[in-house]
Coordinates of C-alpha atoms and ligand atoms in Angstrom, one line a residue:
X1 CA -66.4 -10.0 32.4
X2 CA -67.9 -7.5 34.8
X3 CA -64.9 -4.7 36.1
X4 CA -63.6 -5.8 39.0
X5 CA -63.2 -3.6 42.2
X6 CA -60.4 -3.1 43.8
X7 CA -60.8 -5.0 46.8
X8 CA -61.2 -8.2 44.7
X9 CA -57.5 -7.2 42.7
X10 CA -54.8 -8.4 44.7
X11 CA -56.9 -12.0 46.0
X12 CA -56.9 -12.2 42.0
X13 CA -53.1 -11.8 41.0
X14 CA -52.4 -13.6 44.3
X15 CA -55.0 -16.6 43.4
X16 CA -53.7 -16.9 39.8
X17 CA -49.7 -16.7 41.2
X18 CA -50.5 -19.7 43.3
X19 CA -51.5 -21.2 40.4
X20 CA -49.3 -20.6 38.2
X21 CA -47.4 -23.2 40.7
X22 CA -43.9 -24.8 40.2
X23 CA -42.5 -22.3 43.0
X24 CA -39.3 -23.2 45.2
X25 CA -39.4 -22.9 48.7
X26 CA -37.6 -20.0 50.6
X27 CA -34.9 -22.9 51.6
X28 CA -34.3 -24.0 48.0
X29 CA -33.9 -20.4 46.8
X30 CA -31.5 -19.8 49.5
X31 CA -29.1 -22.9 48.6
X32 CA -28.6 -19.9 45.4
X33 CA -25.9 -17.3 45.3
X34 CA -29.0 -14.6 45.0
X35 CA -28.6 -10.9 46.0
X36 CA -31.5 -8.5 45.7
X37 CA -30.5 -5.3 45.1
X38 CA -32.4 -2.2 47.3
X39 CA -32.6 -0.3 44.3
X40 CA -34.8 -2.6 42.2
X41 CA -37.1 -3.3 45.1
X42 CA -37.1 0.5 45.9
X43 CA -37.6 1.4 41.7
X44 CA -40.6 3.5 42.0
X45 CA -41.4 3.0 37.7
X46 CA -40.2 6.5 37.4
X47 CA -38.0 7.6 34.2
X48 CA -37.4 10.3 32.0
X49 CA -41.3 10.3 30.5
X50 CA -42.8 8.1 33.1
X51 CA -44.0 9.4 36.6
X52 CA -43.8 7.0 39.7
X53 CA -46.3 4.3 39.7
X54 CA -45.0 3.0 43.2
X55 CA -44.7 4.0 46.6
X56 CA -41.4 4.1 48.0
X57 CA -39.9 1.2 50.1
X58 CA -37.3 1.8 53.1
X59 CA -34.8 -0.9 52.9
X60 CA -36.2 -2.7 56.1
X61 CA -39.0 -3.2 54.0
X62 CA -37.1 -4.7 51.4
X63 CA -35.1 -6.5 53.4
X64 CA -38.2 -8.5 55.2
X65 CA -39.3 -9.6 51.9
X66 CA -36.1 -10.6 50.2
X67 CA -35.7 -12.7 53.8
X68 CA -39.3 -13.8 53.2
X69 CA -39.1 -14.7 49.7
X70 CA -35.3 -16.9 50.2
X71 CA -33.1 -14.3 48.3
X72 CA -30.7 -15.2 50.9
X73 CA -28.3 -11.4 50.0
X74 CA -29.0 -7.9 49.4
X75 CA -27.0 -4.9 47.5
X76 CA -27.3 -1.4 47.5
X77 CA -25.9 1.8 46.3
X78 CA -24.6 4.1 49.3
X79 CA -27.1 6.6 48.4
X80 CA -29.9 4.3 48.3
X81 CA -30.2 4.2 51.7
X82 CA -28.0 7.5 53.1
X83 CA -29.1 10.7 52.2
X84 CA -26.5 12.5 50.3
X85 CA -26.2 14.9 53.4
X86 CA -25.8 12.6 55.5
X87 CA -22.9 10.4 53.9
X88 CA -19.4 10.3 56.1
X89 CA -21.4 11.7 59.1
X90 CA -22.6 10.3 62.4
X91 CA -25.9 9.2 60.5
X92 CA -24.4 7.4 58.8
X93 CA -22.9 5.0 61.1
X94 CA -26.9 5.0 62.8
X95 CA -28.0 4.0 59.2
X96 CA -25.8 1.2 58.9
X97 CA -26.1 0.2 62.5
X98 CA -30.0 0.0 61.7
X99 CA -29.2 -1.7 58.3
X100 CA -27.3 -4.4 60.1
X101 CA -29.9 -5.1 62.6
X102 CA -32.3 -6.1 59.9
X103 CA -30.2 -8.1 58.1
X104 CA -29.3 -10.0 60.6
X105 CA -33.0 -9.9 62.0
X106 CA -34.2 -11.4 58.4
X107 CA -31.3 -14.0 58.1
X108 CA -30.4 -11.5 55.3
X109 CA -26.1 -10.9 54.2
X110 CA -25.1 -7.7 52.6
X111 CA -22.8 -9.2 49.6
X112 CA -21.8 -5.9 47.4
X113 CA -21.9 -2.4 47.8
X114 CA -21.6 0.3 45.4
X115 CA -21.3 4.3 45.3
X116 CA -23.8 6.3 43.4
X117 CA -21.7 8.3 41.5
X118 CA -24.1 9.7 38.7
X119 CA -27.2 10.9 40.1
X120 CA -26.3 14.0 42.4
X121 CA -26.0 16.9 40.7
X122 CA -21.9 17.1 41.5
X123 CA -21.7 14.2 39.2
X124 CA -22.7 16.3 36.3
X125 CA -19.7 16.3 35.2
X126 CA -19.2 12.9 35.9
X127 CA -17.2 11.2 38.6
X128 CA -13.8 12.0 36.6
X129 CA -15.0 15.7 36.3
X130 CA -12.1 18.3 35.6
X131 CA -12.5 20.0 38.9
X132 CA -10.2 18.8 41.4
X133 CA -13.1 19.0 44.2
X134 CA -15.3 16.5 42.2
X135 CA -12.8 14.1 41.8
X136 CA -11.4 14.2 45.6
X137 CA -15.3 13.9 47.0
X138 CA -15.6 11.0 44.5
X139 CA -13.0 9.3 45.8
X140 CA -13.8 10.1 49.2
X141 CA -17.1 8.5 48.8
X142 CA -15.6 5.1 46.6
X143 CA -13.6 4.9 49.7
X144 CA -16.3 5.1 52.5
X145 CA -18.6 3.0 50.3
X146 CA -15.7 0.2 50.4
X147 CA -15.6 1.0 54.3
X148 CA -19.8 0.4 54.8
X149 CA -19.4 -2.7 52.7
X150 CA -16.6 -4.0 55.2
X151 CA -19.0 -3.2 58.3
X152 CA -21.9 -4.6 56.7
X153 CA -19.7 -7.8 56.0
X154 CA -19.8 -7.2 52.1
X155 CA -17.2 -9.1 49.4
X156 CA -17.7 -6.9 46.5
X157 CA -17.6 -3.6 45.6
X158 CA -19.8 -2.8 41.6
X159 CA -18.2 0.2 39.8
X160 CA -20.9 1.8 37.2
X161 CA -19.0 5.0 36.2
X162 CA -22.6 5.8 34.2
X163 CA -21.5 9.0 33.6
X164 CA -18.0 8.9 32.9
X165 CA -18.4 9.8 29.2
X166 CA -19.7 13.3 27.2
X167 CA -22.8 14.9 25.9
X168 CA -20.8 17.2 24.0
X169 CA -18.0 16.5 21.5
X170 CA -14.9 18.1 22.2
X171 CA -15.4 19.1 25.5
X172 CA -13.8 16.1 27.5
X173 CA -10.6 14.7 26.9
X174 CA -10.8 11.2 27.2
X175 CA -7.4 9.8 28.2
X176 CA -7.2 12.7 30.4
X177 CA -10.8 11.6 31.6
X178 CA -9.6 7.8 31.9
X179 CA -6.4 8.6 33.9
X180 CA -8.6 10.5 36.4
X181 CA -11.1 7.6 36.8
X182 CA -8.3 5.4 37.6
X183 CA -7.3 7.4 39.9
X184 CA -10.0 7.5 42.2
X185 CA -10.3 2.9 41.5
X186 CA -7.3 3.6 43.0
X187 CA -8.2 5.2 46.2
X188 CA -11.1 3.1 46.7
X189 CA -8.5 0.2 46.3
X190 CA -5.8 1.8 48.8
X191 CA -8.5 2.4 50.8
X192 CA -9.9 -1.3 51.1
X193 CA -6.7 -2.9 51.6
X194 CA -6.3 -0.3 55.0
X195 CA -9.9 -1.0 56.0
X196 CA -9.3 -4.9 55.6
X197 CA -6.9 -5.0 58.0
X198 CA -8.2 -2.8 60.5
X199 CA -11.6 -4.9 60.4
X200 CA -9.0 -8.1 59.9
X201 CA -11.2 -9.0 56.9
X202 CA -10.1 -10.4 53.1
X203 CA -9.9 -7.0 50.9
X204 CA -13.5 -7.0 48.5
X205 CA -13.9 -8.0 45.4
X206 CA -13.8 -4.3 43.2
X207 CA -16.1 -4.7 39.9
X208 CA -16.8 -2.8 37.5
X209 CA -19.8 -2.8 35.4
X210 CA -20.5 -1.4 31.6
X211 CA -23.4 0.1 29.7
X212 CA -22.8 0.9 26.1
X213 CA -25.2 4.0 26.4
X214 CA -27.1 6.2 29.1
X215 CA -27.0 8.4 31.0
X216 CA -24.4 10.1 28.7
X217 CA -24.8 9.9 25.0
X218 CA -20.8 8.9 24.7
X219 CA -19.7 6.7 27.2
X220 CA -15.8 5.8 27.2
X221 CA -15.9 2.7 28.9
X222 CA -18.7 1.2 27.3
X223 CA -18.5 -2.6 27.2
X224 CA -16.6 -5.2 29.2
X225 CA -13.9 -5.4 26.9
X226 CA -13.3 -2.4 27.1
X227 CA -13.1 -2.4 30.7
X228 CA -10.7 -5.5 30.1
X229 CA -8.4 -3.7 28.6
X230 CA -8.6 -0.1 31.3
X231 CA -8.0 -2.9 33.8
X232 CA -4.9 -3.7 32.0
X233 CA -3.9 -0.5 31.1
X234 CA -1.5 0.1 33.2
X235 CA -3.4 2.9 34.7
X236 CA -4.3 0.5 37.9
X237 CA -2.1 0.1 41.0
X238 CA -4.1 -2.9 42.3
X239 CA -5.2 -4.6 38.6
X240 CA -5.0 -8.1 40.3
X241 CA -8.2 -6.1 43.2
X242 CA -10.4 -5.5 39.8
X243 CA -12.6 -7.5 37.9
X244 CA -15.9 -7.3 36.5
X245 CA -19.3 -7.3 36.9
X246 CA -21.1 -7.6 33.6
X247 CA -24.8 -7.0 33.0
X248 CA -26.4 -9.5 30.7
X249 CA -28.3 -6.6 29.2
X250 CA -26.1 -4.0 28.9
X251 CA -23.9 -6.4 26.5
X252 CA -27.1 -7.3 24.7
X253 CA -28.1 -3.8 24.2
X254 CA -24.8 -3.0 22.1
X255 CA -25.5 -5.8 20.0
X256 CA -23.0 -8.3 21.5
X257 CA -23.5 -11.8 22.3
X258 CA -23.8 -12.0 26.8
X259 CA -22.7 -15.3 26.1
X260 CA -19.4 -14.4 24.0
X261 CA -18.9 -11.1 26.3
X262 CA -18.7 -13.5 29.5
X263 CA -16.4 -16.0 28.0
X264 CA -14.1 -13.6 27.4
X265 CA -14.3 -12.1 30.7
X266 CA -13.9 -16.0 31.6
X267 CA -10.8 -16.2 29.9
X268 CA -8.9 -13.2 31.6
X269 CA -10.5 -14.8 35.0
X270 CA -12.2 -11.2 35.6
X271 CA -16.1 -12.8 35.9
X272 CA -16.6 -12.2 39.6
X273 CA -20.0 -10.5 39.7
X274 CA -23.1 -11.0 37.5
X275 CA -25.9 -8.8 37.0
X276 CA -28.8 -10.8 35.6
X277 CA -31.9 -9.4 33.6
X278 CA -33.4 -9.2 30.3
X279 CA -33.8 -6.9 27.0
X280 CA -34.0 -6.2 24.0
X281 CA -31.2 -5.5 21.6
X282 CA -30.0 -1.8 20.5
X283 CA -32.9 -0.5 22.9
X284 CA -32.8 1.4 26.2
X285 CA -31.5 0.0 29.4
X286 CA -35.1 -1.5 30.3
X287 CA -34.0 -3.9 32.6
X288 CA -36.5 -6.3 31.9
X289 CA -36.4 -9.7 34.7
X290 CA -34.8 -12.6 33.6
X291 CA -36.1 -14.7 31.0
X292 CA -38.8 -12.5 30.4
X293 CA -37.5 -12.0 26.4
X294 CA -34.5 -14.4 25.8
X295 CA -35.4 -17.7 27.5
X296 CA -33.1 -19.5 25.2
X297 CA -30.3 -17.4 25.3
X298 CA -29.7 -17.7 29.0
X299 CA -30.4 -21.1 29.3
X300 CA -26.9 -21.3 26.9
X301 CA -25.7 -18.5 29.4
X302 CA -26.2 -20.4 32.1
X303 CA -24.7 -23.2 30.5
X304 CA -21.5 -21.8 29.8
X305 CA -21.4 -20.5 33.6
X306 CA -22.3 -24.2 34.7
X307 CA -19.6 -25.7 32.6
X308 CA -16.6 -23.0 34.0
X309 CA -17.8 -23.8 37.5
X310 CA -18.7 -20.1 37.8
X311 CA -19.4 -19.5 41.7
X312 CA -20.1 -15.5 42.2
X313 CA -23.3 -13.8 42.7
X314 CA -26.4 -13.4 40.4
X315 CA -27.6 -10.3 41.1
X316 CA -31.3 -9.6 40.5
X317 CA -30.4 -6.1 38.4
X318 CA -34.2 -5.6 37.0
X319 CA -36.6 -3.1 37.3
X320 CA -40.2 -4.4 37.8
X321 CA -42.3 -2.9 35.3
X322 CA -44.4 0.0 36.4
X323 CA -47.5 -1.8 35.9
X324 CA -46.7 -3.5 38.8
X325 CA -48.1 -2.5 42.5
X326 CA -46.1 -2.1 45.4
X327 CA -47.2 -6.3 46.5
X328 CA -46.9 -6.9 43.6
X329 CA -42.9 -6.4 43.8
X330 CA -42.6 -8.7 46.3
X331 CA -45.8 -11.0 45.4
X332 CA -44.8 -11.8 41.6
X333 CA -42.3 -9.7 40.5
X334 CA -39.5 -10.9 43.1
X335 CA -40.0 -14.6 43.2
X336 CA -40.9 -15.4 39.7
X337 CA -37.7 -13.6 38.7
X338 CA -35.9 -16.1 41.5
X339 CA -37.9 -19.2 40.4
X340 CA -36.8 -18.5 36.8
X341 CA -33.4 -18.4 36.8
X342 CA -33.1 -21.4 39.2
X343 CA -35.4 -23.6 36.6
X344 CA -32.7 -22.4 34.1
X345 CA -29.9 -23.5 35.9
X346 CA -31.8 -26.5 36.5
X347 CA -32.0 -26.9 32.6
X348 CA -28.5 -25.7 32.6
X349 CA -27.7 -29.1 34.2
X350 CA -29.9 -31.1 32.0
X351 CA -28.1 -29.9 28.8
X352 CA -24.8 -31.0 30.5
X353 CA -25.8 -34.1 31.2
X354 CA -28.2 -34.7 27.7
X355 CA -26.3 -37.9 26.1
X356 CA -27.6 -36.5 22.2
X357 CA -26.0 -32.9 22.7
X358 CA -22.7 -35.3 24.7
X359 CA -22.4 -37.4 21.4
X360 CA -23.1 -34.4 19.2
X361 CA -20.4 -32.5 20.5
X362 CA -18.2 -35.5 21.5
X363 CA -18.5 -36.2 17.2
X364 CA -17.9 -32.6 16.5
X365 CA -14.4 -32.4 18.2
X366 CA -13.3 -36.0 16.8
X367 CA -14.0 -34.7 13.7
X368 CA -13.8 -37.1 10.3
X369 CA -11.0 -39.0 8.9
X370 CA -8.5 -37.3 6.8
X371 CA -5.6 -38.7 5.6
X372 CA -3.7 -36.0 3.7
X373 CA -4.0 -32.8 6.2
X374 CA -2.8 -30.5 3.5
X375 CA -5.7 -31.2 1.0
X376 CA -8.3 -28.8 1.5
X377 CA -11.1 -30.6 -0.2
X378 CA -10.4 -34.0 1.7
X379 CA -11.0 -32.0 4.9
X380 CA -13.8 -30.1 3.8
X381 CA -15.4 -33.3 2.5
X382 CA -14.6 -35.2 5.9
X383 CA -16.8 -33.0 8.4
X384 CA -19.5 -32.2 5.7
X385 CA -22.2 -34.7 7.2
X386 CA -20.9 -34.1 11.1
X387 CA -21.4 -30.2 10.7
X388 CA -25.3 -30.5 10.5
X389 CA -24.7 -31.5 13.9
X390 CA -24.7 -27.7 14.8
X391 CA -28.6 -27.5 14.0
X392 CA -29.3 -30.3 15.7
X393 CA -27.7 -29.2 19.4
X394 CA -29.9 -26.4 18.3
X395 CA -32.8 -28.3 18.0
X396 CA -32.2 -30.2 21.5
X397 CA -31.0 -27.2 23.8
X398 CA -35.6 -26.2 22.0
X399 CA -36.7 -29.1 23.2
X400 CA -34.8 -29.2 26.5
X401 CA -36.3 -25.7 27.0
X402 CA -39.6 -26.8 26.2
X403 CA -39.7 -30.0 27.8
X404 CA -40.2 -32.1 24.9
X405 CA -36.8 -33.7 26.4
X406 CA -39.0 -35.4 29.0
X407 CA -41.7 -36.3 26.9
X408 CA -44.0 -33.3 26.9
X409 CA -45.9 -33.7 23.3
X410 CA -48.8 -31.6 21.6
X411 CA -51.3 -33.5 19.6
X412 CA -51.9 -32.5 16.3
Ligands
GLT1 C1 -28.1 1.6 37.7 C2 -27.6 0.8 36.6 C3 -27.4 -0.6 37.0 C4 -26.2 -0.7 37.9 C5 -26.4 -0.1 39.2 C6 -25.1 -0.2 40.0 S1 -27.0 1.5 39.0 O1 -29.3 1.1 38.1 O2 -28.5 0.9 35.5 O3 -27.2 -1.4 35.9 O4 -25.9 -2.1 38.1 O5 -24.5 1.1 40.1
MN2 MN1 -26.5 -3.5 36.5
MN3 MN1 -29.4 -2.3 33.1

């Protein structure tokens, strides 16, 4: 193949996208409870080794395309769109006065704000820092991030205390440390519940969100479990205002199952936010889109949410990879990730309705006859033939995934 100039690139990737086909439309993405957060449209493929591949994008860039493309919210960090400088200032309220214009110009809701509180400098420390200064500016900036998300008509409010942890042994003391983080939860909750009334709104949603590693090397609050239980530590004034918001990867990259780590944040009724992505196990926070690595896993993901009428957001928490262009981000990147997960849930639905994995399961819980319930070897011997049932759901969630449920065959 001759090289191809760069004129002719983009009519390429755009001419091989279309047909790629089996896109939805902008008004069947939109029937999904889809946010797009700024800061993975705005990810300029810059990292601790890696230069930026990308221009940046100003969120009424972002915002147009998400419109454009039918992912019907948006999310963003406080700082992703103020300057530092110019957070709890007049500019401010000009920045979110601007913010709401385009959303409302690009039929675009603001569903869940969040407070970058590990980036600046004064996070070094992290947000539950020793110093008495850090911790009341931390605070004061969980508590006006809870008031932009009531102006821009927000539900939730993501907690990623990213830093709240140690480089070095010894030097933090962590129930000190956890005491201190509750503390400013706390005032983001007081907070809320006075800026709900005043805007005669519900109080948000507050969520946080784990990751077993980065950007400190020990994190104390490094899964949802563990979150689980700081929530019902006692530490909380408002435990009944928290939940979480899990990341399918971050679980993954500790080695957990997603799909065990959200039951069990099913089970304390805490699942109130999803951040949806892909990776690899025991590797770095790559943030890979959906699908993209564990097709099979979240179509049981998925399945699980189906099944416990799980209604919150999905929130597109990847990073395009920085070998893709700026259109690209918004050509490819955006709407396959979209397109994916709804031909998931989709497939969700298929396995839920599939009469083999019904019966299969259906058999599995009748389990076999047994007539003395104290002999171990009569049970055993009663569900020996039914538990090579387990393979064979196996085998039909493959084929459902594949297609071979509806008759797609290879000849060989
Ligand atoms: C950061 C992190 C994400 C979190 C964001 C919310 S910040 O990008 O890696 O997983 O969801 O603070
Ligand atoms: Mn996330
Ligand atoms: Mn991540």
């Amino acid at each position: 193949m001759n090289p191809i100039p760069v004129n002719e690139q983009k009519p390429l990737v755009d001419r091989l996208t279309t047909a790629c086909g089996g896109t939805y439309t902008p008004a069947q993405r939109r029937k999904f409870f889809i946010s797009g957060p700024q800061w993975a449209a705005a990810y300029e493929g810059q990292a601790l080794f890696h230069a930026p591949t990308r221009k940046p994008v100003a969120f009424e860039e972002v915002i147009r395309h998400y419109g454009e493309i039918g992912i019907a919210h948006w999310t963003t960090h406080d700082t992703d769109v103020i300057p530092t400088d110019s957070l709890m200032t007049d500019e401010q309220e000009k920045i979110v006065g601007r913010i709401g214009n385009s959303l409302r110009d690009n039929g675009v809701a603001c569903s869940m704000v969040t407070t970058e509180t590990f980036f600046h400098a004064v996070f070094a420390g992290g947000p539950a820092a020793e110093s008495p200064a850090v911790r009341e500016y931390a605070a004061s900036r969980l508590s006006n991030t809870v008031g932009i998300g009531h102006q821009l008509g927000a539900s939730y409010a993501v907690y990623w205390p990213g830093s709240l942890g140690y480089q070095i042994q010894g030097a933090v003391e962590e129930t000190q440390t956890l005491r201190w983080y509750a503390e400013g939860l706390n005032a983001a909750c007081e907070a809320d519940i006075r800026i709900a009334k005043e805007h005669n709104r519900p109080t948000l949603k507050h969520c946080m969100e784990a990751k077993p590693f980065e950007p400190q090397a020990e994190i104390l609050l490094p899964t949802s479990d563990a979150m689980l239980a700081f929530i019902g530590s006692g530490l909380l004034k408002h435990p009944e205002m928290v939940g979480l918001n899990p990341e399918y990867l971050h679980e993954l990259m500790w080695g957990a199952a997603p799909r065990a780590a959200l039951a069990r944040a099913l089970l304390a009724g805490k699942l109130w936010h999803f951040d949806i992505n892909d990776g690899y196990r025991l590797k770095h926070d790559v943030d890979i889109a959906i699908g993209l690595v564990n097709p099979l896993d979240w179509l049981n993901v998925l399945v699980l949410l189906r099944s416990h009428g799980y209604n919150g957001p999905f929130n597109l928490d990847y990073k395009p990879p920085r070998t893709t262009s700026n259109d690209g981000v918004f050509s490819v990147s955006f709407p396959t990730a979209v397109d994916r997960f709804i031909t998931l849930w989709e497939m969700a639905g298929e396995v839920l309705e599939d009469s083999i994995i019904r019966d299969a399961t259906n058999a599995l819980k009748a389990g076999g006859v047994v007539k003395n319930a104290k002999d171990v070897h009569e049970i055993t011997a009663a569900n020996k033939e039914l538990l090579t049932l387990h393979e064979l759901i196996g085998h039909r969630l493959f084929q459902i995934l594949v297609g071979a449920h509806k008759g797609r065959v290879y000849s060989v």
